CSV table of C-alpha atoms and ligand atoms in Angstrom, one decimal:
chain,number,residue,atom,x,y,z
A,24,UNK,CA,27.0,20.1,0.3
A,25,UNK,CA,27.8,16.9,-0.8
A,26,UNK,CA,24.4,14.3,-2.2
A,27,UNK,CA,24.5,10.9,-3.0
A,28,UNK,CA,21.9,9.7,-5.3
A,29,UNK,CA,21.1,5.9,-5.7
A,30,UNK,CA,19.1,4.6,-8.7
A,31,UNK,CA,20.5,7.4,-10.6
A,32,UNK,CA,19.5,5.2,-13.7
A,33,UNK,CA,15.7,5.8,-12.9
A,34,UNK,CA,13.4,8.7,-13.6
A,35,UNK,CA,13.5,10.2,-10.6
A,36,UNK,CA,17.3,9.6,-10.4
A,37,UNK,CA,17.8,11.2,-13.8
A,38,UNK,CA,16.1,14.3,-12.9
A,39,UNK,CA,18.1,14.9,-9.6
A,40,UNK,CA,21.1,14.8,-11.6
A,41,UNK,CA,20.0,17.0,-13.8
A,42,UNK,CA,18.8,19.8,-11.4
A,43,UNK,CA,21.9,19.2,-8.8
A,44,UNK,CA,24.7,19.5,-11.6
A,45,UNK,CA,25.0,22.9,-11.9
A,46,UNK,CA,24.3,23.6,-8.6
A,47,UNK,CA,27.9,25.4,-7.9
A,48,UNK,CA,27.2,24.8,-3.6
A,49,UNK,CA,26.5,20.8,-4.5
A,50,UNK,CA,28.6,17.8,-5.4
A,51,UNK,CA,26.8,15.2,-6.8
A,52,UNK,CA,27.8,11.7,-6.3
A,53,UNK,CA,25.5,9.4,-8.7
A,54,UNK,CA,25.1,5.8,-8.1
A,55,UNK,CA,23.2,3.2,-10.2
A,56,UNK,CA,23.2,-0.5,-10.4
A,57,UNK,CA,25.6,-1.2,-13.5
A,58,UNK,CA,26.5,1.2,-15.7
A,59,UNK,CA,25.9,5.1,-16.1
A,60,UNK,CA,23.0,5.3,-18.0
A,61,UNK,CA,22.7,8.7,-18.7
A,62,UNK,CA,24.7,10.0,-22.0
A,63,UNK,CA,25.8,13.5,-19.9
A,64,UNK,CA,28.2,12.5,-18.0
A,65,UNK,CA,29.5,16.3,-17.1
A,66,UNK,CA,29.7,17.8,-13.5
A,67,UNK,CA,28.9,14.7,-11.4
A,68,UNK,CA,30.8,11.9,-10.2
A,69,UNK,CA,29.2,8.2,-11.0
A,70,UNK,CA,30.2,5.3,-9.5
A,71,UNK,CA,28.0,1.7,-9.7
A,72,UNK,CA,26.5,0.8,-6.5
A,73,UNK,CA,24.0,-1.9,-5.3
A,74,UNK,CA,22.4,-0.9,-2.7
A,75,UNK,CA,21.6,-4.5,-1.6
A,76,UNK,CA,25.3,-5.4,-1.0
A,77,UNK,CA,26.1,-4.0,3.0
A,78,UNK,CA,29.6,-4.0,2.1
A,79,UNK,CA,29.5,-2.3,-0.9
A,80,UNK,CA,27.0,0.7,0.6
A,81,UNK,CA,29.1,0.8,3.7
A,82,UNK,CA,32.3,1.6,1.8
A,83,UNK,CA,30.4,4.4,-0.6
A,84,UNK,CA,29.4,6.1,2.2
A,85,UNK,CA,32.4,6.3,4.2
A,86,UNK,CA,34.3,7.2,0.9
A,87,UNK,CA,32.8,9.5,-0.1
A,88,UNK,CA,30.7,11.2,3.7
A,89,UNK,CA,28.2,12.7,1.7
A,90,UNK,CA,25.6,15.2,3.8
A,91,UNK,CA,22.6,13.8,2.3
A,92,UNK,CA,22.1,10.9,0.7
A,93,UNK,CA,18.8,10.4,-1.5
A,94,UNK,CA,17.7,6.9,-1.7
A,95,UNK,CA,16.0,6.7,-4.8
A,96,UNK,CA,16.2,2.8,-6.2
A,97,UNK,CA,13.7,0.4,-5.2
A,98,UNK,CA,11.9,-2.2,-6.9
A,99,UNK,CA,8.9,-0.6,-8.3
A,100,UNK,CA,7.6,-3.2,-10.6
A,101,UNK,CA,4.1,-3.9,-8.1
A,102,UNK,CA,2.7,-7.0,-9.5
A,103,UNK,CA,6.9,-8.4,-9.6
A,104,UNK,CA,7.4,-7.5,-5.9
A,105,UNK,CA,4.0,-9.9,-5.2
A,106,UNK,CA,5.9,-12.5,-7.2
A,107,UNK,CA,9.3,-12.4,-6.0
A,108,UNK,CA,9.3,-11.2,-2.0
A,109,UNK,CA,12.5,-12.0,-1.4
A,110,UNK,CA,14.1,-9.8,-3.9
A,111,UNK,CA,11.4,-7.4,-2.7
A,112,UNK,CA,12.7,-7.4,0.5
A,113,UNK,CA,16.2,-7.4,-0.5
A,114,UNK,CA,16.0,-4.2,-2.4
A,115,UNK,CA,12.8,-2.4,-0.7
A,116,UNK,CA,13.3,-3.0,3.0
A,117,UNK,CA,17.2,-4.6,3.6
A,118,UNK,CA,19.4,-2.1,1.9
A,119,UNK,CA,17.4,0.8,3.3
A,120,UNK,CA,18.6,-1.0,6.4
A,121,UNK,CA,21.9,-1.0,5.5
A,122,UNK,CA,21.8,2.8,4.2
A,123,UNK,CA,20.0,3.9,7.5
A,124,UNK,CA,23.4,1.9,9.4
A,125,UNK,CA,25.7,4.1,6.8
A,126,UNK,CA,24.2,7.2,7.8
A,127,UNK,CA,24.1,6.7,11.3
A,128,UNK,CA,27.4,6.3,11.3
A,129,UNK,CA,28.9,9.0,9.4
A,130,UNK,CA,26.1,11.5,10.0
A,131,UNK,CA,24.2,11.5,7.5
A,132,UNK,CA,20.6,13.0,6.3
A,133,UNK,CA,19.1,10.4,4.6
A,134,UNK,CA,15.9,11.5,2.3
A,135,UNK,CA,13.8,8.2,1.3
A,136,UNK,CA,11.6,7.7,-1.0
A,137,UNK,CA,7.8,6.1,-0.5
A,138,UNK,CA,4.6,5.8,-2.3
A,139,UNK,CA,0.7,6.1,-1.6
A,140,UNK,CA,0.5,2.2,-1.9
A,141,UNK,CA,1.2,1.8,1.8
A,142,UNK,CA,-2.1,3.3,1.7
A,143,UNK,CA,-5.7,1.0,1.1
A,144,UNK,CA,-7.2,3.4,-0.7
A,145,UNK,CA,-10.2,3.7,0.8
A,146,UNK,CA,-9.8,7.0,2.1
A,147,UNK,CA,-8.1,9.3,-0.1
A,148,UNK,CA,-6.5,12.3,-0.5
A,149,UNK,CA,-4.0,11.4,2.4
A,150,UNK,CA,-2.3,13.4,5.0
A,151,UNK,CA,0.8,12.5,6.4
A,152,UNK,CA,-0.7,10.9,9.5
A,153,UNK,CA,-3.3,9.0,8.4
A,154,UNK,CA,-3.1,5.4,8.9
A,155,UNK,CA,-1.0,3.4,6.4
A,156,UNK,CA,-2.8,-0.1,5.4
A,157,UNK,CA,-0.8,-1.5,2.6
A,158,UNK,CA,-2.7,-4.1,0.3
A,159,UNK,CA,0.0,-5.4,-2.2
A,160,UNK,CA,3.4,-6.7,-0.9
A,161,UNK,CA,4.9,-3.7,-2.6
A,162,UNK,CA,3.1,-1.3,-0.3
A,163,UNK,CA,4.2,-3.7,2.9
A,164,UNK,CA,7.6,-3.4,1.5
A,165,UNK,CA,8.0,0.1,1.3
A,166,UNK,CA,6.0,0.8,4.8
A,167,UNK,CA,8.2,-1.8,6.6
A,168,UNK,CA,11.8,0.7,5.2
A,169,UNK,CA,9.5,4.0,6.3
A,170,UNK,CA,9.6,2.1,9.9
A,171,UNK,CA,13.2,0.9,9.8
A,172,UNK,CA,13.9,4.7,9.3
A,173,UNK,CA,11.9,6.7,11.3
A,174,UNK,CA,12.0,3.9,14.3
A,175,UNK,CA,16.3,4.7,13.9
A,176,UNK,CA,18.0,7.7,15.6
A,177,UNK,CA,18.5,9.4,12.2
A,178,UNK,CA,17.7,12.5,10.6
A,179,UNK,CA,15.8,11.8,8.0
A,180,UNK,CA,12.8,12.6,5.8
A,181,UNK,CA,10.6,10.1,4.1
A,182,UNK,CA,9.0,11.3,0.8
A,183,UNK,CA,5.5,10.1,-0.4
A,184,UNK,CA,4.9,10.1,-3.9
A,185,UNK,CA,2.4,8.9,-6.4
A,186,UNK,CA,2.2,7.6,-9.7
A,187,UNK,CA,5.0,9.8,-11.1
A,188,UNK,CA,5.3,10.4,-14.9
A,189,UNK,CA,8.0,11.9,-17.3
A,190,UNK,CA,10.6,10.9,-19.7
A,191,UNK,CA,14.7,9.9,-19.0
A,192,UNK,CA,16.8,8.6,-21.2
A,193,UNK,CA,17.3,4.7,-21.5
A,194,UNK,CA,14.2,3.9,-18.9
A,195,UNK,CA,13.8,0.4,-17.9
A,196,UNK,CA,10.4,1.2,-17.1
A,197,UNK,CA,7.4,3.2,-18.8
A,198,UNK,CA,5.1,5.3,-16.8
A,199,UNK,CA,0.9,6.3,-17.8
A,200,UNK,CA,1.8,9.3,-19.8
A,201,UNK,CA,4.4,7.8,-21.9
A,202,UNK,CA,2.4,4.9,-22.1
A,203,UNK,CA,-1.0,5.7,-22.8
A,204,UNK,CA,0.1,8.3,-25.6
A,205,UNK,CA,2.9,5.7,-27.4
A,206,UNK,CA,-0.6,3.1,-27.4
A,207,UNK,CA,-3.0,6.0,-28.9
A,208,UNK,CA,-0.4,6.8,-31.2
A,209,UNK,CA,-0.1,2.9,-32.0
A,210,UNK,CA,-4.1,2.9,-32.8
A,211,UNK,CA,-5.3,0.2,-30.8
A,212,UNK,CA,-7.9,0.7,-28.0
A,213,UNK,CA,-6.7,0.5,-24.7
A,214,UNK,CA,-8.9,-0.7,-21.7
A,215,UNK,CA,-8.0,2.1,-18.8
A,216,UNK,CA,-9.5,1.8,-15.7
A,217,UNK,CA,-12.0,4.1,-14.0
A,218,UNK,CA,-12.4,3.2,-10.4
A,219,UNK,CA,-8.5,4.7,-9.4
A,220,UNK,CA,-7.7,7.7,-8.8
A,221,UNK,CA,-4.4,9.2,-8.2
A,222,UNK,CA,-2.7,12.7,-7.7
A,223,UNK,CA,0.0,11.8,-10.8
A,224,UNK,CA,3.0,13.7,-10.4
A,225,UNK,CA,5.7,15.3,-13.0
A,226,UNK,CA,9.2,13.9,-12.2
A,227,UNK,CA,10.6,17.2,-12.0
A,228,UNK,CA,8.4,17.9,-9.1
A,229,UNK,CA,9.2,14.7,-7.2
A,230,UNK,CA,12.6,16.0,-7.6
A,231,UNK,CA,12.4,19.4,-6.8
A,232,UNK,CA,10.6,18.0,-3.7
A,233,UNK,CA,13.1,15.5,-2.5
A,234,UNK,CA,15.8,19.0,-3.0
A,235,UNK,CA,13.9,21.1,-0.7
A,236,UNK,CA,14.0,18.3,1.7
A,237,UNK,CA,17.8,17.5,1.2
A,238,UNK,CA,18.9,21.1,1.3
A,239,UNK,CA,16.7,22.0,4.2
A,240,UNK,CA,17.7,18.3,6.0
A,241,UNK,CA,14.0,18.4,6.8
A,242,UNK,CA,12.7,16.0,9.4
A,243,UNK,CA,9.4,13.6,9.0
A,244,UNK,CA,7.5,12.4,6.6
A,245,UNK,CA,6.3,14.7,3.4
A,246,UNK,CA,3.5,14.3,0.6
A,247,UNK,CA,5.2,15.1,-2.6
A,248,UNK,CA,2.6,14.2,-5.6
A,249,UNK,CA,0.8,16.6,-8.3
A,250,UNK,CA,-2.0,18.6,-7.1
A,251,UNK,CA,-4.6,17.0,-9.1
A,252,UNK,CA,-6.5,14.4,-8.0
A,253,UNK,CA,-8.4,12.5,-11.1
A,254,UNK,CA,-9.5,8.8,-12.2
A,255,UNK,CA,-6.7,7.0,-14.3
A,256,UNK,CA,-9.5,7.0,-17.0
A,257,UNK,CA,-9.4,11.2,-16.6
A,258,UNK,CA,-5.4,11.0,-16.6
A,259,UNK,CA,-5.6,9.1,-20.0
A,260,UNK,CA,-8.6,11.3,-21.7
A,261,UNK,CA,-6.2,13.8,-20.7
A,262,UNK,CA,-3.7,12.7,-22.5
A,263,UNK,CA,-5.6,11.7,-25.7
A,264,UNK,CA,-7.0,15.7,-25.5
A,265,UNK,CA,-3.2,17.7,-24.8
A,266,UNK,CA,-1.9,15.3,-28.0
A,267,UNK,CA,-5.4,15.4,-30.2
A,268,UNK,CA,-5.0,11.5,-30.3
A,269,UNK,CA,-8.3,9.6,-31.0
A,270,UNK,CA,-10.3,9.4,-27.3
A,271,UNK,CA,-12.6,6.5,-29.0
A,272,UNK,CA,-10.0,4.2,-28.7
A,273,UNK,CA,-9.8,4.4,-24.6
A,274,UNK,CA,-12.2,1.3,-23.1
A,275,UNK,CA,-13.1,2.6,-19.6
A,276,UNK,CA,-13.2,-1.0,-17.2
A,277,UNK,CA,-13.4,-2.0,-13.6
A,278,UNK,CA,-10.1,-2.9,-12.1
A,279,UNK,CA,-12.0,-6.1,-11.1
A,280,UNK,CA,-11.6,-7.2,-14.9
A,281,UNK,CA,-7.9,-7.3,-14.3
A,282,UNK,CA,-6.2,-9.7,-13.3
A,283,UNK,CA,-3.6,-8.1,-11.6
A,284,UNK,CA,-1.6,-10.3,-8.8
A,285,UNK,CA,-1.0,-7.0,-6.8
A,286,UNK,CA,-4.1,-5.7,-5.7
A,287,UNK,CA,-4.5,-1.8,-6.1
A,288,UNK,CA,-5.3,1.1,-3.4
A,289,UNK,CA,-8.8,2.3,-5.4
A,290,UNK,CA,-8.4,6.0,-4.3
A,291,UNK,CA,-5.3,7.7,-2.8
A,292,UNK,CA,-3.5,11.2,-4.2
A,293,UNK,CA,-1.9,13.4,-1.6
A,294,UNK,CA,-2.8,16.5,0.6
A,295,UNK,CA,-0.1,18.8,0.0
A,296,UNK,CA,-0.4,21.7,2.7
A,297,UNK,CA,2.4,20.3,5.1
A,298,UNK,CA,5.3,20.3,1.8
A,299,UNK,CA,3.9,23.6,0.8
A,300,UNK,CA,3.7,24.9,3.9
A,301,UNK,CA,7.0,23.7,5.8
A,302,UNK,CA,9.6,22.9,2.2
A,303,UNK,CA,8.2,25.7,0.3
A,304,UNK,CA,6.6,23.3,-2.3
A,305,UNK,CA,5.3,24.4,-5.6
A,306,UNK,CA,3.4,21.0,-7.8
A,307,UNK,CA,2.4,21.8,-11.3
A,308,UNK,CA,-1.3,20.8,-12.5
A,309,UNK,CA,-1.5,17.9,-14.4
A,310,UNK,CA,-2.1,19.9,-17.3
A,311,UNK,CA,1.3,21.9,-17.3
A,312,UNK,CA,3.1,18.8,-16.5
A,313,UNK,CA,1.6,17.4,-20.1
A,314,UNK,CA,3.2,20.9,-21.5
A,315,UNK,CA,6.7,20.0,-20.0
A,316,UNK,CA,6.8,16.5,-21.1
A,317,UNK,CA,5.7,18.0,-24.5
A,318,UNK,CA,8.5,20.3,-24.3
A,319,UNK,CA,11.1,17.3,-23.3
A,320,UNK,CA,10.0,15.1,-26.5
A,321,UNK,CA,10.1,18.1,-28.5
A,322,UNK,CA,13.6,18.7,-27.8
A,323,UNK,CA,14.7,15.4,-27.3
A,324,UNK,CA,14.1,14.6,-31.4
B,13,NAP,N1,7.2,5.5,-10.3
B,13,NAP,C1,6.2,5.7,-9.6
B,13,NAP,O1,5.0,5.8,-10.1
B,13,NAP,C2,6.3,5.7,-8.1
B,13,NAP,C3,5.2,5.9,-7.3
B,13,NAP,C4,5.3,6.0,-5.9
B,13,NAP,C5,6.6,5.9,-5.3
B,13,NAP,N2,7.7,5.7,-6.1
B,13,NAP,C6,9.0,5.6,-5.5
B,13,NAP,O2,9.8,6.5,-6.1
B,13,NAP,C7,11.2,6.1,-6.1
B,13,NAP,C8,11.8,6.3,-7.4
B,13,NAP,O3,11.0,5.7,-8.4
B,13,NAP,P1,11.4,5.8,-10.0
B,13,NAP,O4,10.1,5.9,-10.7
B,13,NAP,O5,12.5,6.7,-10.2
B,13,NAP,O6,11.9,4.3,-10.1
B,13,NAP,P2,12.8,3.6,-11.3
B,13,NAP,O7,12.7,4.5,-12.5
B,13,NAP,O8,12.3,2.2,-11.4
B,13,NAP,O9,14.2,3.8,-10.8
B,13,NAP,C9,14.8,3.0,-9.8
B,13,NAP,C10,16.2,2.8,-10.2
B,13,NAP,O10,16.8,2.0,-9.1
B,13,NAP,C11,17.8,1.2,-9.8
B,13,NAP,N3,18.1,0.0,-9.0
B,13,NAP,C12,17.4,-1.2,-8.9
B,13,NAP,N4,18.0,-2.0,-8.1
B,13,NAP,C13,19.1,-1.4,-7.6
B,13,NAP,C14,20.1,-1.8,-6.7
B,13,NAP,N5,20.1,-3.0,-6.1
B,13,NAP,N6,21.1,-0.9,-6.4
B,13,NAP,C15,21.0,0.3,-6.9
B,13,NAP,N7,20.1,0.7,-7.8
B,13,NAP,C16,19.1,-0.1,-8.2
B,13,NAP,C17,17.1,0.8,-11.1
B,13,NAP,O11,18.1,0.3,-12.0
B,13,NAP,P3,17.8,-0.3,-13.4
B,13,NAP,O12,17.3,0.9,-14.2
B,13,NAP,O13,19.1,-0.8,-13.9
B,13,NAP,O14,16.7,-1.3,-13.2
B,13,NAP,C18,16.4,2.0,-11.5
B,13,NAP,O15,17.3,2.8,-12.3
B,13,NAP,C19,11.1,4.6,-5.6
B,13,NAP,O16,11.4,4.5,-4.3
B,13,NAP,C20,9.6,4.2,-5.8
B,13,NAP,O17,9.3,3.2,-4.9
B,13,NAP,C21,7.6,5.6,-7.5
């Protein structure tokens, strides 16, 4: 089976790589805006690819007639995407245009990516079929590509996921965990906020999620999160506890003290019987994800 990852230069594409490389049965095309990222460049082909160029996605595609392609790069940067809709669009709704087109054509399972913030948030844990209700353009963005795909006459499956956490190497973007323990190792108090919740989810798990789906070419839409649903302020005490760093210094506020240009789903996190039912799904509790990334930074030194 042949998988080609885009945004192999983000978390989630890092981690694909990593478990898909020494898969003997898979060949792993990587693709990433720019340059490979990654320092192990063993048992996996990279090639740079914007997904935003037609042209450029098109010819990928029918180079290489991958089985399953796992679309991976979007622009995730919330408030940004409220700023800058164009670019938004470009990267989070046109090029999973242009990669639905590509797979069409050379028959191809496409697995995409999506998040809990096409969601309100007034209403969670989510199933698959509840009613999405996006608040930030970010959310619009990514609802508008799950239409474009499931609307097409593709195979495909759509991944949901939330706030996902972990380490890759090179990131251009932080997530909570790595956050919140770099600013309590720092010393300086950190206002968290205590009306969200979220179901945060390990990388690895996103991963091992989106693999199921690929391998099993898996049809619909599939919640793919941790199991744990808690308050960012819990995900951050949390934190402070697994790494004995000083909980004093965590400020519970409102998230109407910030002044955020993307506005926020308030409570979302994922019901995850369909994934562990139909894909054979196994999420680690937040607590065991904390062991892993402790693991990761312990090895990575
Ligand atoms: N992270 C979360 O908390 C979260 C929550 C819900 C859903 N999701 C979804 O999960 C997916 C993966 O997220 P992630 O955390 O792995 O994101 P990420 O770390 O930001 O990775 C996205 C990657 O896409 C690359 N990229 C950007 N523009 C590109 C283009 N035009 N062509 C090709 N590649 C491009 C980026 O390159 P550079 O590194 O060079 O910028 C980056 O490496 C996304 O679809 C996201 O919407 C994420």
């Amino acid at each position: 089976m042949k998988i080609l990852i885009t945004g192999s230069n983000g978390l989630l594409g890092q981690k694909l790589i990593k478990k898909l490389k020494n898969d003997s049965e898979i060949t792993v095309i990587a693709t990433s805006r720019g340059e490979n990222r990654l320092s192990d460049k063993e048992g996996y082909i990279y090639r740079s690819l914007d997904i935003t160029k037609q042209n450029e996605v098109d010819s990928m595609v029918a180079e290489f007639r991958p089985n399953v392609i796992i679309n991976t790069a979007a622009m995730t940067n919330v408030d940004v995407c409220e700023a800058e809709k164009d670019i938004c669009d470009s990267l989070n709704v046109n090029s999973v245009q242009w990669l639905t087109n590509a797979s069409i054509k050379n028959q191809v399972h496409l697995v995409h990516i999506s998040t809990d913030f096409i969601f309100d948030g007034t209403a969670g844990p989510y199933r698959e079929e509840d009613e999405p209700s996006p608040l930030s353009y970010y959310g619009l963005s990514k609802l508008k590509a799950e239409k474009i795909v499931l609307d097409s006459a593709l195979d495909a499956s759509i991944i949901r996921t939330v706030l996902v956490y972990g380490i890759a190497e090179d990131m251009s973007r932080s997530n909570i965990v790595l956050w919140a323990k770099g600013a309590l190792e720092k010393g300086g108090p950190i206002n968290v906020v205590d009306d969200q919740f979220r179901s945060p989810t390990l990388a690895e798990d996103l991963a091992d999620g989106c693999i199921l789906a690929a391998k099993q070419k898996a049809k619909g839409i599939y919640n793919i999160s941790g199991k744990d649903q808690m308050s960012v302020l819990e995900i951050v005490k949390s934190v402070s506890e697994y790494w004995n760093l000083d909980s004093s210094l965590i400020k519970p506020i409102s998230s109407s003290t910030l002044n955020q240009a993307a506005k926020r789903p308030p409570i979302t996190g994922f019901v995850l019987d369909k994934a562990i039912r139909d894909l054979g799904y196994q999420p680690h509790s937040f607590k065991e994800g904390l062991a892993i990334v402790d693991q990761q930074l312990t090895e990575a030194v």
